Coordinates of N, CA and C in Angstrom, one line a residue:
M1 N -8.6 19.3 -41.4 CA -7.1 19.4 -41.4 C -6.6 19.4 -40.3
T2 N -6.8 19.1 -39.1 CA -6.3 19.4 -38.0 C -6.1 17.6 -37.6
S3 N -7.0 17.0 -38.6 CA -6.7 15.5 -38.1 C -6.1 14.8 -39.0
D4 N -6.5 15.4 -39.8 CA -5.7 15.4 -41.8 C -4.0 15.0 -41.0
S5 N -3.4 16.7 -40.5 CA -2.1 16.2 -40.2 C -1.6 14.9 -39.0
A6 N -3.2 15.6 -37.7 CA -3.0 13.6 -37.1 C -2.8 12.9 -37.6
E7 N -3.4 12.0 -38.1 CA -3.3 10.9 -38.9 C -2.0 10.5 -39.5
S8 N -1.5 12.3 -40.8 CA -0.4 11.6 -41.1 C 0.8 11.5 -40.2
S9 N 0.5 11.9 -39.3 CA 1.4 12.1 -37.8 C 1.9 10.8 -37.2
G10 N 0.2 10.1 -37.7 CA 0.1 8.6 -36.9 C 0.0 8.5 -35.4
F11 N -0.9 10.5 -35.7 CA -1.4 10.5 -33.7 C -2.9 10.5 -34.4
T12 N -4.0 8.7 -34.2 CA -4.7 8.7 -34.6 C -5.4 8.1 -33.9
P13 N -6.9 7.6 -33.9 CA -7.4 7.3 -32.1 C -7.3 5.6 -31.7
D14 N -6.8 4.6 -33.3 CA -6.7 3.2 -33.3 C -5.1 3.8 -32.0
T15 N -4.2 4.4 -32.7 CA -2.7 4.5 -32.0 C -2.3 4.4 -30.3
I16 N -2.9 6.0 -30.3 CA -3.9 6.6 -29.2 C -4.3 5.6 -27.9
S17 N -5.5 4.2 -28.6 CA -5.8 3.2 -27.9 C -5.2 2.6 -27.4
G18 N -4.4 1.8 -28.4 CA -3.5 0.9 -28.7 C -1.8 1.0 -27.0
T19 N -2.0 2.8 -27.1 CA -0.9 3.1 -26.4 C -1.9 2.6 -24.6
I20 N -3.3 3.2 -24.5 CA -3.7 3.5 -23.8 C -3.6 1.9 -23.0
E21 N -3.8 1.2 -23.7 CA -4.1 -0.4 -24.1 C -2.8 -1.1 -23.5
S22 N -1.8 -1.2 -23.7 CA -0.4 -1.6 -23.7 C 0.1 -0.6 -22.1
I23 N -0.1 0.6 -21.6 CA 0.1 1.2 -20.7 C -1.3 0.8 -19.5
R24 N -2.8 -0.2 -20.0 CA -3.4 -0.7 -19.0 C -3.0 -2.2 -18.8
L25 N -2.3 -2.7 -19.5 CA -1.4 -4.2 -19.5 C -0.8 -4.2 -18.8
H26 N 0.6 -3.5 -18.9 CA 1.9 -3.1 -18.2 C 0.6 -3.2 -16.5
T27 N 0.3 -2.0 -16.0 CA -0.2 -1.7 -14.8 C -1.1 -2.4 -15.1
S28 N -2.0 -3.4 -15.0 CA -2.5 -4.5 -14.4 C -1.3 -5.7 -13.7
S29 N -0.3 -6.0 -14.7 CA 0.6 -6.8 -13.7 C 1.4 -6.4 -12.9
W30 N 1.8 -5.3 -12.9 CA 2.9 -4.5 -12.1 C 1.9 -4.3 -10.5
M31 N 0.3 -4.7 -11.0 CA -0.8 -4.1 -9.7 C -0.8 -5.3 -9.1
A32 N -0.6 -6.8 -9.5 CA -0.8 -8.1 -9.6 C 1.0 -8.3 -8.6
K33 N 1.6 -7.7 -9.1 CA 2.7 -8.4 -8.5 C 2.6 -7.7 -7.0
M34 N 2.2 -5.9 -6.6 CA 2.6 -6.1 -5.6 C 1.3 -6.6 -5.6
Q35 N 0.0 -6.7 -5.5 CA -0.9 -7.9 -4.7 C -0.5 -8.4 -4.0
S36 N 0.4 -9.6 -4.4 CA 1.0 -10.2 -4.6 C 1.6 -10.3 -2.9
R37 N 2.2 -8.9 -2.7 CA 3.6 -8.9 -2.2 C 2.5 -8.3 -0.9
V38 N 2.0 -6.9 -0.9 CA 1.0 -6.5 0.3 C -0.1 -6.5 0.6
R39 N -0.3 -7.1 1.3 CA -1.3 -8.0 2.5 C -1.1 -7.5 3.8
I40 N -2.6 -7.5 3.7 CA -2.9 -8.0 5.4 C -2.0 -8.3 6.8
E41 N -1.2 -9.8 6.2 CA 0.4 -10.3 7.0 C 1.2 -9.4 7.2
T42 N 1.7 -9.0 6.2 CA 2.7 -8.0 5.8 C 2.2 -6.9 6.8
L43 N 1.8 -6.9 7.3 CA 1.5 -4.6 8.2 C 2.3 -4.8 9.3
R44 N 3.6 -4.1 9.1 CA 4.4 -4.0 10.2 C 4.2 -3.6 11.5
P45 N 3.6 -4.5 13.0 CA 3.0 -3.5 14.0 C 3.9 -1.4 13.9
L46 N 2.7 -0.8 14.5 CA 2.6 0.4 14.6 C 4.1 0.8 15.9
P47 N 4.4 -0.4 16.7 CA 5.4 0.1 17.4 C 6.8 -0.7 16.9
E48 N 6.5 -1.7 16.3 CA 7.9 -1.8 15.4 C 8.1 -0.8 14.2
F49 N 7.7 -0.5 13.2 CA 7.7 0.1 12.1 C 8.0 1.6 12.5
L50 N 7.8 2.0 13.6 CA 7.8 4.1 14.2 C 9.1 3.7 15.7
G51 N 9.7 2.0 16.2 CA 11.1 1.5 16.8 C 10.8 2.2 18.2
I52 N 9.2 1.6 18.7 CA 9.1 2.2 20.4 C 9.0 0.9 20.9
D53 N 9.6 0.7 21.7 CA 9.7 -0.6 22.9 C 8.4 -0.7 23.4
P54 N 8.1 -0.9 23.7 CA 6.7 -1.3 24.8 C 7.6 -1.8 25.9
A55 N 8.8 -2.5 26.3 CA 9.6 -2.9 27.2 C 9.4 -1.2 28.1
A56 N 10.6 -0.4 27.1 CA 10.2 0.9 27.6 C 9.4 2.2 28.0
G57 N 8.2 1.4 28.4 CA 7.2 2.7 28.1 C 6.2 3.5 27.2
F58 N 6.8 2.4 26.1 CA 6.7 2.6 25.0 C 6.6 3.7 24.3
C59 N 8.6 4.1 24.1 CA 9.3 5.4 24.3 C 9.8 5.2 23.5
L60 N 10.9 6.5 22.0 CA 11.3 5.6 20.9 C 12.9 5.4 21.5
S61 N 13.3 3.5 21.2 CA 14.3 3.4 21.0 C 14.9 4.4 20.6
S62 N 16.0 4.1 22.1 CA 16.9 5.3 21.1 C 18.2 4.5 19.3
G63 N 18.1 3.1 19.1 CA 18.6 2.3 18.4 C 18.6 2.7 17.2
A64 N 17.0 2.6 17.5 CA 15.6 2.9 16.0 C 15.8 3.3 14.9
F65 N 16.4 4.7 15.2 CA 16.4 5.6 13.3 C 18.5 6.0 13.6
T66 N 18.9 6.3 12.9 CA 20.4 5.9 13.0 C 20.9 5.9 12.1
P67 N 22.3 7.1 11.0 CA 21.9 6.8 10.2 C 23.0 5.9 9.6
P68 N 22.8 5.4 8.1 CA 23.4 4.2 7.7 C 25.1 3.8 8.0
V69 N 25.8 5.0 8.1 CA 26.7 5.0 7.9 C 27.0 6.1 9.1
R70 N 29.0 5.8 9.7 CA 28.9 6.7 10.4 C 30.2 7.4 9.6
K71 N 30.6 7.0 8.7 CA 32.1 8.4 8.1 C 32.3 7.5 6.4
V72 N 32.1 8.8 6.0 CA 31.5 8.9 4.7 C 33.0 7.4 3.6
D73 N 32.7 6.7 3.5 CA 33.8 6.2 2.8 C 33.3 5.3 1.4
K74 N 34.2 4.8 0.5 CA 34.0 3.7 -0.7 C 32.4 3.3 -0.3
G75 N 33.0 2.6 0.3 CA 31.2 1.5 0.7 C 30.6 1.3 1.1
S76 N 30.5 3.9 1.7 CA 29.5 4.2 2.1 C 27.9 4.4 0.9
P77 N 27.8 4.3 -0.4 CA 27.0 4.5 -1.7 C 26.3 2.3 -1.1
E78 N 27.1 1.9 -0.8 CA 26.3 -0.1 -0.8 C 25.8 0.2 0.5
K79 N 26.4 0.8 1.6 CA 25.5 0.1 2.8 C 24.1 1.0 2.8
V80 N 24.5 2.2 2.2 CA 23.1 2.7 1.4 C 22.1 2.4 1.1
Q81 N 22.3 1.8 -0.2 CA 21.3 0.3 -1.2 C 21.0 -0.6 -0.1
S82 N 22.1 -1.1 0.9 CA 21.3 -2.1 1.0 C 19.9 -1.8 2.4
R83 N 21.2 -0.9 3.3 CA 19.5 -0.8 3.9 C 18.3 0.0 3.5
M84 N 18.1 0.6 2.5 CA 17.0 0.7 1.5 C 16.6 -0.5 1.3
K85 N 17.6 -0.6 0.2 CA 16.2 -2.3 0.0 C 15.9 -3.1 1.3
L86 N 16.1 -3.3 2.5 CA 16.2 -3.9 3.2 C 15.0 -3.8 3.9
N87 N 14.8 -2.1 3.8 CA 13.5 -1.6 4.5 C 12.2 -1.4 3.8
L88 N 12.6 -1.1 2.7 CA 11.7 -1.0 1.6 C 11.4 -2.8 1.1
A89 N 11.3 -4.2 1.3 CA 10.7 -4.5 1.2 C 9.8 -5.4 2.7
F90 N 10.7 -4.7 3.9 CA 10.1 -5.3 5.3 C 8.4 -4.7 5.3
F91 N 9.1 -3.5 5.2 CA 7.7 -2.6 5.4 C 6.4 -1.7 4.6
L92 N 6.7 -2.8 3.5 CA 6.2 -2.8 1.9 C 4.5 -1.9 1.4
T93 N 4.1 -3.3 3.4 CA 2.8 -2.7 2.6 C 2.4 -1.2 3.7
N94 N 3.8 -1.2 5.3 CA 3.5 -0.3 5.6 C 3.1 1.4 4.7
Y95 N 4.6 1.7 3.5 CA 4.3 2.1 2.6 C 3.9 2.7 1.9
V96 N 2.8 1.5 1.0 CA 1.9 1.5 0.9 C 0.9 2.7 1.3
V97 N 0.2 1.6 2.5 CA -0.8 2.8 4.0 C -0.3 4.6 3.3
I98 N 1.0 4.0 3.7 CA 1.5 6.3 4.5 C 1.3 6.2 2.8
A99 N 1.4 6.2 1.4 CA 0.9 6.7 0.2 C -0.5 7.1 -0.5
A100 N -1.1 5.6 0.2 CA -2.6 5.9 0.3 C -3.3 7.3 1.0
M101 N -2.6 6.8 2.2 CA -3.8 7.9 2.5 C -3.2 9.3 2.7
T102 N -1.5 9.7 2.0 CA -1.6 10.8 2.2 C -2.9 11.3 1.1
A103 N -2.1 10.6 -0.4 CA -2.9 10.4 -1.0 C -4.5 10.7 -0.8
V104 N -4.8 10.4 0.0 CA -7.0 10.9 0.1 C -6.7 12.5 0.7
V105 N -5.5 12.5 1.4 CA -5.2 14.0 1.8 C -5.3 14.9 1.1
V106 N -4.8 14.2 -0.2 CA -3.7 15.6 -0.1 C -5.8 15.8 -1.6
A107 N -6.2 14.5 -2.2 CA -7.4 15.0 -2.9 C -8.3 15.6 -1.9
L108 N -9.1 15.3 -1.2 CA -9.1 16.3 -0.6 C -9.4 17.1 -0.6
M109 N -8.4 17.6 0.1 CA -7.7 18.8 0.0 C -7.3 20.1 -1.7
H110 N -8.0 19.1 -2.6 CA -8.8 19.5 -3.6 C -9.9 19.8 -4.3
P111 N -10.9 19.6 -3.7 CA -12.0 18.8 -4.5 C -12.3 19.1 -6.1
G112 N -12.3 20.1 -6.2 CA -11.5 20.0 -7.9 C -11.9 19.7 -8.7
M113 N -10.4 18.8 -8.3 CA -10.3 17.3 -8.4 C -10.3 16.8 -8.6
I114 N -11.4 16.5 -8.1 CA -12.1 15.2 -8.1 C -13.2 15.1 -8.5
F115 N -14.1 16.2 -8.8 CA -14.7 17.0 -9.3 C -14.6 16.4 -11.1
F116 N -13.5 17.6 -11.4 CA -12.8 16.7 -12.6 C -12.8 15.9 -12.4
V117 N -11.8 14.6 -12.5 CA -11.6 13.6 -12.6 C -12.9 13.0 -13.0
G118 N -14.0 13.6 -12.7 CA -14.9 12.1 -12.4 C -16.0 12.5 -13.5
L119 N -15.8 13.9 -14.0 CA -16.4 14.7 -14.7 C -15.2 13.7 -16.2
V120 N -14.6 13.8 -16.1 CA -13.8 13.2 -17.8 C -13.8 11.6 -17.4
Y121 N -13.9 11.4 -16.4 CA -14.4 10.1 -16.2 C -15.9 9.6 -16.7
G122 N -16.1 10.2 -16.2 CA -18.4 10.1 -17.1 C -18.1 10.3 -18.0
L123 N -17.4 10.7 -19.0 CA -18.5 11.3 -20.4 C -17.4 10.4 -20.9
W124 N -16.1 10.0 -20.5 CA -15.3 8.2 -21.4 C -16.5 7.2 -21.3
M125 N -17.3 7.4 -20.2 CA -17.7 6.1 -20.3 C -19.5 5.9 -20.7
L126 N -19.0 7.8 -20.8 CA -20.8 7.8 -22.2 C -20.1 8.0 -23.2
H127 N -18.9 7.2 -23.5 CA -18.1 8.3 -25.4 C -18.0 6.1 -25.3
G128 N -17.8 6.1 -24.6 CA -17.8 4.5 -25.0 C -19.5 3.3 -25.5
Y129 N -19.8 4.1 -24.2 CA -21.6 3.9 -24.4 C -22.1 4.1 -25.6
M130 N -21.3 5.4 -25.9 CA -22.6 5.6 -27.5 C -21.4 4.7 -28.7
I131 N -20.4 4.2 -28.0 CA -20.2 3.4 -30.0 C -20.4 1.8 -29.5
R132 N -21.3 1.8 -28.3 CA -21.2 -0.1 -28.5 C -23.7 0.4 -28.3
H133 N -24.1 1.3 -28.1 CA -25.0 1.8 -28.5 C -26.1 2.7 -28.8
E134 N -26.9 2.4 -29.4 CA -28.0 3.5 -29.6 C -28.6 4.7 -29.1
I135 N -28.3 5.6 -29.0 CA -28.9 7.1 -28.0 C -29.9 8.4 -28.7
V136 N -31.2 7.8 -28.7 CA -32.1 8.4 -28.9 C -32.6 9.3 -28.3
L137 N -32.8 10.2 -28.2 CA -33.6 11.1 -27.1 C -34.4 12.7 -28.3
G138 N -36.0 12.1 -27.7 CA -36.0 12.7 -28.8 C -36.1 13.3 -30.1
G139 N -36.4 12.0 -30.8 CA -36.9 11.4 -31.9 C -35.2 11.9 -32.6
V140 N -34.2 12.3 -32.5 CA -32.2 12.8 -32.5 C -31.3 12.0 -32.5
R141 N -30.9 11.1 -33.0 CA -29.8 10.4 -32.9 C -28.8 11.0 -32.3
L142 N -28.3 10.6 -30.6 CA -27.3 11.6 -30.4 C -26.1 11.0 -30.3
H143 N -25.8 10.2 -31.1 CA -24.6 9.7 -31.3 C -24.6 9.5 -32.1
S144 N -24.9 10.0 -33.2 CA -24.8 10.2 -34.9 C -24.8 11.6 -35.1
L145 N -24.6 12.5 -33.3 CA -24.7 13.8 -33.8 C -22.7 14.4 -33.6
V146 N -22.5 13.9 -33.3 CA -20.7 14.2 -33.2 C -19.9 12.2 -33.6
S147 N -18.9 12.3 -34.9 CA -18.5 11.5 -35.0 C -17.3 10.9 -34.0
V148 N -16.9 9.3 -33.7 CA -16.7 8.5 -33.0 C -15.8 10.0 -33.5
K149 N -15.1 9.5 -33.9 CA -13.3 9.9 -34.0 C -12.9 11.0 -33.5
H150 N -14.5 12.5 -33.5 CA -14.5 13.1 -33.3 C -13.9 14.2 -31.7
R151 N -15.3 13.0 -31.2 CA -15.3 13.2 -29.6 C -14.8 12.2 -29.4
F152 N -13.4 11.6 -29.6 CA -11.8 10.7 -29.1 C -11.9 12.1 -28.6
Y153 N -10.8 13.0 -30.4 CA -10.5 14.0 -30.1 C -10.3 15.1 -29.0
G154 N -11.5 15.4 -29.4 CA -11.9 16.6 -28.0 C -11.8 16.2 -26.4
L155 N -12.2 15.1 -26.2 CA -12.2 14.1 -24.8 C -10.1 13.5 -24.5
F156 N -9.4 12.8 -25.8 CA -8.6 13.5 -25.3 C -7.9 14.6 -24.7
V157 N -8.2 15.5 -25.8 CA -7.4 17.1 -25.5 C -8.2 17.3 -24.3
L158 N -9.8 17.1 -23.8 CA -9.8 17.6 -22.0 C -8.6 17.3 -21.2
T159 N -8.7 15.3 -21.4 CA -8.2 15.5 -20.5 C -7.0 15.6 -19.7
V160 N -6.0 15.6 -21.5 CA -4.7 16.5 -21.4 C -5.0 17.4 -20.1
L161 N -6.7 18.5 -20.7 CA -6.1 19.6 -20.0 C -6.5 19.6 -18.2
V162 N -7.2 19.3 -18.6 CA -7.9 18.6 -17.0 C -6.6 18.5 -16.4
I163 N -5.9 17.3 -16.6 CA -4.5 16.5 -16.2 C -3.4 17.7 -15.8
I164 N -3.4 19.2 -17.0 CA -2.2 19.6 -16.2 C -3.0 20.7 -15.7
W165 N -4.1 21.6 -16.3 CA -4.7 21.5 -15.0 C -5.0 21.8 -13.4
K166 N -5.6 20.2 -12.9 CA -6.4 20.5 -12.1 C -5.2 19.2 -10.6
C167 N -4.8 18.4 -11.9 CA -3.8 16.6 -11.3 C -2.2 17.0 -10.9
L168 N -2.1 18.4 -11.8 CA -0.3 18.8 -12.0 C -0.4 18.4 -10.0
I169 N -0.6 20.2 -9.7 CA -0.2 20.0 -8.8 C 0.4 20.1 -7.9
P170 N -1.1 18.8 -7.7 CA -2.2 17.6 -6.4 C -0.4 16.5 -6.5
T171 N -0.7 16.2 -7.6 CA 0.4 14.9 -7.9 C 1.7 14.9 -7.2
L172 N 1.9 16.5 -8.1 CA 3.3 16.7 -7.2 C 3.8 16.9 -5.7
I173 N 2.5 16.9 -4.9 CA 2.6 17.1 -3.6 C 2.3 16.0 -3.0
F174 N 1.9 15.1 -3.9 CA 1.4 13.2 -3.2 C 2.9 13.0 -3.9
V175 N 3.2 13.0 -4.5 CA 4.6 12.7 -4.4 C 5.8 12.8 -3.2
A176 N 6.0 14.2 -4.0 CA 6.8 14.9 -2.9 C 6.6 14.7 -1.1
I177 N 5.0 14.8 -0.6 CA 4.9 14.4 0.8 C 5.1 13.0 1.1
S178 N 4.7 12.0 0.0 CA 4.3 10.3 0.4 C 6.1 10.4 0.5
G179 N 7.2 10.4 -1.0 CA 8.4 10.2 -1.4 C 9.6 10.7 -0.4
L180 N 9.0 11.4 -0.1 CA 10.0 12.6 1.0 C 10.1 11.4 2.6
L181 N 9.0 11.1 3.4 CA 8.8 10.2 4.2 C 8.6 8.5 4.4
I182 N 8.9 7.8 3.4 CA 9.4 6.5 2.5 C 10.2 6.6 2.9
L183 N 11.1 7.9 2.0 CA 12.8 7.0 1.5 C 13.3 8.0 3.0
M184 N 12.6 9.0 3.6 CA 13.9 8.9 5.2 C 13.3 7.8 5.6
H185 N 12.7 6.6 5.9 CA 12.2 6.3 7.1 C 13.0 4.9 6.8
A186 N 12.6 4.0 4.9 CA 14.0 3.2 4.9 C 15.7 4.5 5.1
F187 N 15.6 4.9 5.3 CA 16.7 5.7 5.4 C 17.5 5.4 6.3
M188 N 16.7 5.8 7.5 CA 16.8 6.0 8.8 C 16.6 4.9 10.0
R189 N 15.9 3.6 9.3 CA 15.7 2.7 10.6 C 16.4 1.9 10.2
D190 N 17.1 1.4 11.6 CA 18.0 0.3 11.4 C 17.6 -1.2 12.1
P191 N 17.7 -1.5 10.9 CA 17.6 -3.4 11.0 C 18.0 -4.0 11.9
K192 N 18.3 -3.5 11.9 CA 18.6 -3.8 13.1 C 18.7 -3.9 14.5
Q193 N 17.9 -3.3 14.7 CA 17.2 -2.4 15.8 C 15.6 -3.5 15.5
I194 N 15.3 -3.7 14.4 CA 14.4 -4.3 14.0 C 14.4 -6.4 15.1
E195 N 16.0 -6.8 14.4 CA 15.6 -7.7 14.4 C 16.9 -8.3 16.8
M196 N 16.5 -6.9 16.6 CA 16.8 -7.2 18.4 C 15.5 -7.9 19.0
L197 N 14.1 -6.5 18.4 CA 13.0 -6.8 18.9 C 12.6 -7.9 18.8
D198 N 12.5 -8.3 17.6 CA 12.1 -10.2 17.2 C 13.3 -10.1 18.6
R199 N 14.2 -10.9 18.4 CA 15.3 -11.6 19.7 C 13.8 -11.5 21.0
S200 N 14.0 -10.6 21.1 CA 13.6 -10.2 22.8 C 12.0 -10.2 23.1
R201 N 11.7 -10.1 21.5 CA 9.8 -10.8 21.7 C 10.1 -12.7 22.2
A202 N 10.5 -12.7 20.9 CA 10.4 -14.4 21.0 C 10.8 -14.4 22.3
D203 N 12.0 -14.4 22.5 CA 12.0 -14.6 24.7 C 11.4 -14.1 25.4
S204 N 10.7 -13.2 25.6 CA 9.3 -13.0 26.4 C 8.5 -14.1 25.3
E205 N 8.6 -14.6 24.7 CA 7.2 -15.0 24.4 C 6.8 -16.8 24.9
D206 N 9.2 -16.6 24.3 CA 9.7 -18.2 25.1 C 9.0 -18.5 26.7
D207 N 9.3 -17.4 27.6 CA 9.1 -17.0 28.7 C 7.8 -17.2 28.9
Y208 N 7.2 -16.3 28.7 CA 5.5 -16.6 28.7 C 4.8 -18.6 28.5
D209 N 5.6 -18.7 27.2 CA 5.4 -20.2 27.2 C 5.5 -20.6 28.6
A210 N 6.8 -21.1 28.9 CA 7.4 -21.9 29.8 C 6.5 -21.5 30.8
M211 N 5.4 -20.5 31.3 CA 5.4 -19.8 32.7 C 4.3 -20.6 32.9
E212 N 2.5 -20.4 31.6 CA 1.6 -21.3 31.1 C 1.7 -22.9 30.9
G213 N 3.4 -23.0 30.6 CA 3.9 -24.3 31.0 C 4.3 -25.2 32.0
G214 N 4.4 -24.3 33.1 CA 4.8 -24.8 34.3 C 2.8 -24.7 35.0
K215 N 2.3 -23.7 34.7 CA 1.3 -24.0 35.4 C -0.3 -24.7 34.8
H216 N -0.1 -25.7 33.6 CA -0.4 -26.7 33.3 C 0.0 -27.4 33.9
E217 N 1.2 -27.7 34.1 CA 2.1 -28.5 35.4 C 1.4 -28.9 35.8
G218 N 1.2 -27.8 36.8 CA 0.5 -27.8 38.5 C 0.0 -28.1 38.1
N219 N -1.0 -28.3 37.0 CA -2.5 -27.9 37.4 C -2.8 -29.8 37.1
N220 N -2.1 -30.3 36.4 CA -1.9 -32.5 35.8 C -1.9 -32.5 37.5
Y221 N -0.7 -31.6 38.3 CA 0.1 -32.3 39.5 C -1.0 -32.4 40.3
S222 N -2.6 -31.3 40.2 CA -3.1 -31.4 41.2 C -4.3 -32.1 41.0
K223 N -4.4 -31.9 40.1 CA -6.0 -33.1 39.3 C -4.9 -34.1 40.1
E224 N -4.1 -35.3 39.5 CA -3.7 -36.3 39.8 C -3.8 -36.3 41.7
S225 N -3.0 -35.4 42.3 CA -3.4 -35.5 43.5 C -4.7 -35.7 44.3
E226 N -5.7 -34.4 43.4 CA -6.7 -35.4 43.8 C -7.7 -36.3 43.6
G227 N -7.3 -36.4 42.9 CA -7.9 -37.8 42.0 C -7.5 -39.1 43.0
L228 N -5.9 -39.1 43.3 CA -5.4 -40.7 44.7 C -6.0 -40.2 45.4
I229 N -6.4 -38.7 46.2 CA -7.5 -38.2 48.1 C -9.1 -39.1 47.7
N230 N -9.2 -38.9 46.0 CA -10.3 -39.6 46.4 C -10.4 -41.3 46.2
R231 N -9.1 -41.7 45.3 CA -9.5 -43.1 45.7 C -8.9 -43.9 46.6
S232 N -8.2 -43.2 48.1 CA -8.0 -43.4 48.9 C -8.7 -42.9 49.9
Q233 N -9.8 -41.9 49.7 CA -10.9 -42.0 50.4 C -11.7 -43.5 50.1
G234 N -11.9 -43.9 49.2 CA -12.8 -44.8 48.9 C -12.6 -46.0 48.7
K235 N -11.6 -46.3 49.3 CA -10.3 -48.0 49.5 C -11.5 -47.4 51.3
N236 N -11.3 -46.4 52.2 CA -11.4 -46.5 53.3 C -13.0 -46.5 54.2
D237 N -13.8 -46.2 53.5 CA -15.2 -46.0 52.9 C -15.7 -47.2 53.2
A238 N -14.9 -47.9 51.8 CA -14.6 -49.7 51.2 C -14.6 -50.6 52.9
D239 N -13.5 -50.3 53.6 CA -13.3 -50.6 54.7 C -14.6 -50.9 55.8

């Protein structure tokens, strides 16, 4: 009766599988885009992320975190949006690391969620294996005891229950903590201070290169002078 009403309302394994496959494809395409942008090369150094100035003894720079607007006016929303877009693009890899670390900590705080998610995942894998292969145990065909449709509905209901019972609160905690940290950093981090740090770092690197170049020139000069001395000594010995 329940299966008939579900089929009449369009709630069938085929439609659900199609929806899940569509979600999987969209998620895969989104993950591919993220992987092209989230790389180890785009991971910003911790002093730059936290606004720490190494030249000032690794202290927090005074202009690292400032409000995007001093006075609220008509252009305030645009300024806030511009700053957050810049920071989200520049620190994207760092924000992904923060979200991943938060997810790991929240998951470790809820071992029951890990157990039940692993259990449901294993049951789905077993369901897919039983569709493709025949399992005979003690002369009993296990795959034929419960039909594919009933197994699917049972696993679907079990998955929904586990999501609501074990995953909902940890997910909300994860979204709240990671979202608050990321949005507050993107809101308060001043991009102008990052440009100033980059300029000062580039100037210091140029000074270092100039000093190294002077050393190399001095070494070349000393080598040339040594060569001249050796050649002059050779001439004197010949005379």
